[in-house]
Short mmCIF file of C-alpha atoms in Angstrom, two decimals:
data_model
loop_
_atom_site.label_atom_id
_atom_site.label_comp_id
_atom_site.label_asym_id
_atom_site.label_seq_id
_atom_site.Cartn_x
_atom_site.Cartn_y
_atom_site.Cartn_z
CA MET A 1 -29.34 13.77 33.63
CA GLY A 2 -28.05 11.88 30.58
CA TRP A 3 -27.29 12.72 27.02
CA PHE A 4 -30.19 13.18 24.62
CA ASP A 5 -30.63 10.07 22.51
CA PRO A 6 -32.65 10.89 19.39
CA PRO A 7 -35.13 8.20 18.43
CA TRP A 8 -33.71 7.90 14.89
CA ARG A 9 -30.32 6.85 16.29
CA ARG A 10 -31.61 4.13 18.61
CA GLY A 11 -30.70 0.74 17.33
CA SER A 12 -29.27 2.07 14.09
CA ARG A 13 -26.13 0.41 12.89
CA VAL A 14 -23.86 1.32 10.08
CA LYS A 15 -23.15 -1.57 7.79
CA LEU A 16 -19.81 -1.40 6.10
CA THR A 17 -19.65 -2.69 2.57
CA ALA A 18 -16.61 -4.11 0.82
CA MET A 19 -16.67 -1.08 -1.49
CA GLY A 20 -16.71 1.31 1.46
CA VAL A 21 -13.84 -0.43 3.19
CA ALA A 22 -11.93 -0.57 -0.11
CA ALA A 23 -12.41 3.16 -0.58
CA THR A 24 -11.00 3.83 2.88
CA ILE A 25 -8.03 1.55 2.28
CA ALA A 26 -7.42 3.15 -1.14
CA GLU A 27 -7.25 6.55 0.55
CA GLY A 28 -4.65 5.12 2.93
CA ILE A 29 -2.66 3.77 -0.01
CA VAL A 30 -2.65 7.21 -1.65
CA GLU A 31 -1.57 8.88 1.60
CA GLY A 32 1.07 6.22 2.23
CA THR A 33 2.42 6.56 -1.31
CA ASN A 34 2.71 10.31 -0.89
CA VAL A 35 4.59 9.84 2.39
CA LEU A 36 6.86 7.24 0.76
CA LEU A 37 7.63 9.54 -2.18
CA THR A 38 8.42 12.35 0.26
CA ARG A 39 10.78 10.09 2.24
CA LEU A 40 12.51 8.99 -0.97
CA ALA A 41 12.94 12.62 -2.01
CA GLU A 42 14.37 13.47 1.43
CA GLN A 43 16.94 10.72 0.92
CA GLY A 44 18.02 12.25 -2.39
CA PHE A 45 16.32 9.85 -4.79
CA ALA A 46 14.78 12.72 -6.79
CA TRP A 47 18.13 14.31 -7.61
CA THR A 48 20.15 11.11 -8.03
CA HIS A 49 17.56 9.45 -10.29
CA PRO A 50 15.45 12.30 -11.75
CA ALA A 51 14.26 10.31 -14.79
CA ARG A 52 13.08 7.38 -12.67
CA THR A 53 11.45 9.63 -10.08
CA SER A 54 9.23 11.26 -12.70
CA ALA A 55 8.44 7.99 -14.48
CA ASP A 56 5.04 6.32 -14.20
CA GLU A 57 6.81 3.07 -13.26
CA CYS A 58 8.17 4.58 -10.06
CA LEU A 59 4.75 5.78 -8.91
CA LEU A 60 3.17 2.44 -9.79
CA GLU A 61 5.82 0.51 -7.86
CA CYS A 62 5.37 2.76 -4.81
CA VAL A 63 1.61 2.20 -4.94
CA LEU A 64 2.08 -1.57 -5.21
CA PHE A 65 4.40 -1.57 -2.19
CA GLU A 66 2.01 0.48 -0.06
CA TRP A 67 -0.91 -1.66 -1.23
CA PHE A 68 0.99 -4.81 -0.30
CA LEU A 69 1.53 -3.56 3.25
CA ARG A 70 -2.19 -2.97 3.68
CA ASP A 71 -3.02 -6.29 2.06
CA LEU A 72 -0.69 -8.03 4.48
CA ALA A 73 -2.50 -6.39 7.37
CA MET A 74 -5.87 -7.43 5.87
CA SER A 75 -4.79 -11.05 5.76
CA TYR A 76 -5.49 -11.22 9.47
CA GLY A 77 -9.22 -10.69 8.83
CA SER A 78 -11.92 -13.22 7.97
CA GLU A 79 -11.36 -14.85 4.59
CA GLY A 80 -14.80 -14.16 3.10
CA THR A 81 -14.79 -10.47 3.96
CA THR A 82 -11.15 -10.06 2.99
CA LYS A 83 -11.72 -11.61 -0.44
CA ALA A 84 -14.56 -9.18 -1.22
CA ILE A 85 -12.53 -6.21 0.00
CA ARG A 86 -9.50 -7.28 -2.06
CA ALA A 87 -11.58 -7.52 -5.21
CA ALA A 88 -13.13 -4.10 -4.64
CA LEU A 89 -9.77 -2.60 -3.73
CA ALA A 90 -8.08 -3.81 -6.93
CA GLY A 91 -10.66 -1.98 -8.99
CA ARG A 92 -10.46 1.12 -6.83
CA VAL A 93 -6.65 1.30 -7.00
CA LEU A 94 -6.72 0.92 -10.78
CA VAL A 95 -9.28 3.73 -11.13
CA ASP A 96 -7.23 5.97 -8.81
CA LEU A 97 -4.10 5.32 -10.87
CA GLN A 98 -5.94 6.13 -14.09
CA ARG A 99 -7.24 9.35 -12.55
CA SER A 100 -3.72 10.29 -11.46
CA GLY A 101 -2.67 10.34 -15.11
CA LEU A 102 -0.59 7.19 -15.38
CA SER A 103 -0.19 6.13 -18.99
CA ALA A 104 -2.28 3.34 -20.44
CA GLY A 105 0.93 1.53 -21.37
CA CYS A 106 2.03 1.44 -17.75
CA LEU A 107 -1.35 0.12 -16.62
CA GLY A 108 -1.80 -2.37 -19.47
CA ASP A 109 -0.56 -5.34 -17.47
CA PHE A 110 -1.75 -4.03 -14.09
CA ASP A 111 -3.38 -7.27 -12.89
CA ARG A 112 -0.38 -9.41 -13.79
CA ARG A 113 2.09 -6.99 -12.21
CA HIS A 114 -0.05 -6.70 -9.08
CA ARG A 115 -0.12 -10.50 -8.65
CA GLU A 116 3.61 -10.86 -9.37
CA ARG A 117 4.65 -8.12 -6.94
CA PHE A 118 2.45 -9.46 -4.17
CA ALA A 119 3.89 -12.97 -4.66
CA GLU A 120 7.46 -11.61 -4.64
CA TYR A 121 6.83 -9.40 -1.64
CA THR A 122 5.09 -12.19 0.27
CA PHE A 123 8.07 -14.48 -0.32
CA SER A 124 10.55 -11.74 0.71
CA ALA A 125 8.60 -10.85 3.84
CA GLY A 126 8.47 -14.49 4.90
CA LEU A 127 12.20 -15.19 4.60
CA GLY A 128 12.95 -14.36 8.20
CA ALA A 129 12.26 -12.16 11.16
CA SER A 130 13.67 -9.11 9.40
CA LEU A 131 11.89 -7.08 6.73
CA GLN A 132 15.21 -6.18 5.07
CA PRO A 133 14.72 -8.64 2.17
CA LEU A 134 11.34 -7.03 1.53
CA GLY A 135 12.92 -3.57 1.67
CA ALA A 136 15.68 -4.60 -0.73
CA LEU A 137 13.22 -6.06 -3.23
CA ALA A 138 10.89 -3.07 -2.98
CA TRP A 139 13.82 -0.71 -3.54
CA ARG A 140 14.93 -2.62 -6.64
CA ARG A 141 11.39 -2.38 -8.02
CA ILE A 142 10.92 1.30 -7.15
CA SER A 143 14.35 2.42 -8.35
CA GLY A 144 14.44 0.17 -11.41
CA SER A 145 17.96 -0.88 -10.40
CA ASP A 146 19.38 -4.33 -9.85
CA GLN A 147 21.44 -3.15 -6.90
CA PRO A 148 19.74 -2.33 -3.62
CA THR A 149 21.35 0.32 -1.45
CA GLU A 150 21.59 -0.26 2.26
CA ARG A 151 20.13 3.14 3.12
CA MET A 152 17.06 2.74 0.91
CA THR A 153 16.63 -0.91 1.88
CA MET A 154 16.53 0.13 5.52
CA LEU A 155 14.18 3.03 4.78
CA LEU A 156 11.66 0.68 3.16
CA ALA A 157 12.13 -2.07 5.75
CA VAL A 158 11.56 0.38 8.60
CA ARG A 159 8.55 1.83 6.78
CA ALA A 160 7.08 -1.65 6.35
CA SER A 161 7.74 -2.51 9.97
CA ALA A 162 6.16 0.71 11.24
CA GLU A 163 3.11 0.37 8.98
CA LEU A 164 2.50 -3.22 10.04
CA ALA A 165 3.02 -2.42 13.71
CA GLY A 166 0.51 0.43 13.37
CA TYR A 167 -2.07 -1.93 11.87
CA ARG A 168 -1.50 -4.52 14.55
CA GLY A 169 -1.98 -1.88 17.24
CA SER A 170 -5.00 -0.15 15.78
CA ARG A 171 -6.86 -3.18 14.47
CA GLY A 172 -5.90 -5.68 17.14
CA PHE A 173 -3.87 -7.87 14.80
#
């Protein structure tokens, strides 16, 4: 005896839209940003840089870093689908940031900053086999400092490496 197969389920397929995929990825960016902020707090960033930690700039830079990691993983997909998802995701991330209460001044140049960070991060990630240059650059952006610290650079490099390895494993990249 087999499982009951209702007639309304036979042959039905769920079609994913770019907006649906973007919504799922945006949720992952929010979750990843929260994890990143928790890790930074555990490393003492909140008490060594309290003004920066509570600034909109810090949250925005964390979101851009997490978004970049997911965008890098998406680059392994088909170009047409990826382009549509990226466009939908940019709008979704902006709306989520507005809902989170970030100031209009911080979001005023969102598109430009997003493009600049992704270009910088792409260059840093491609410098070699290590993700340390990416971690150092991300830390400078998140902390607002010109000097990366080895501990935070490694924290972000390891985070990037783990996130990308997770995507490769779960998505077959």
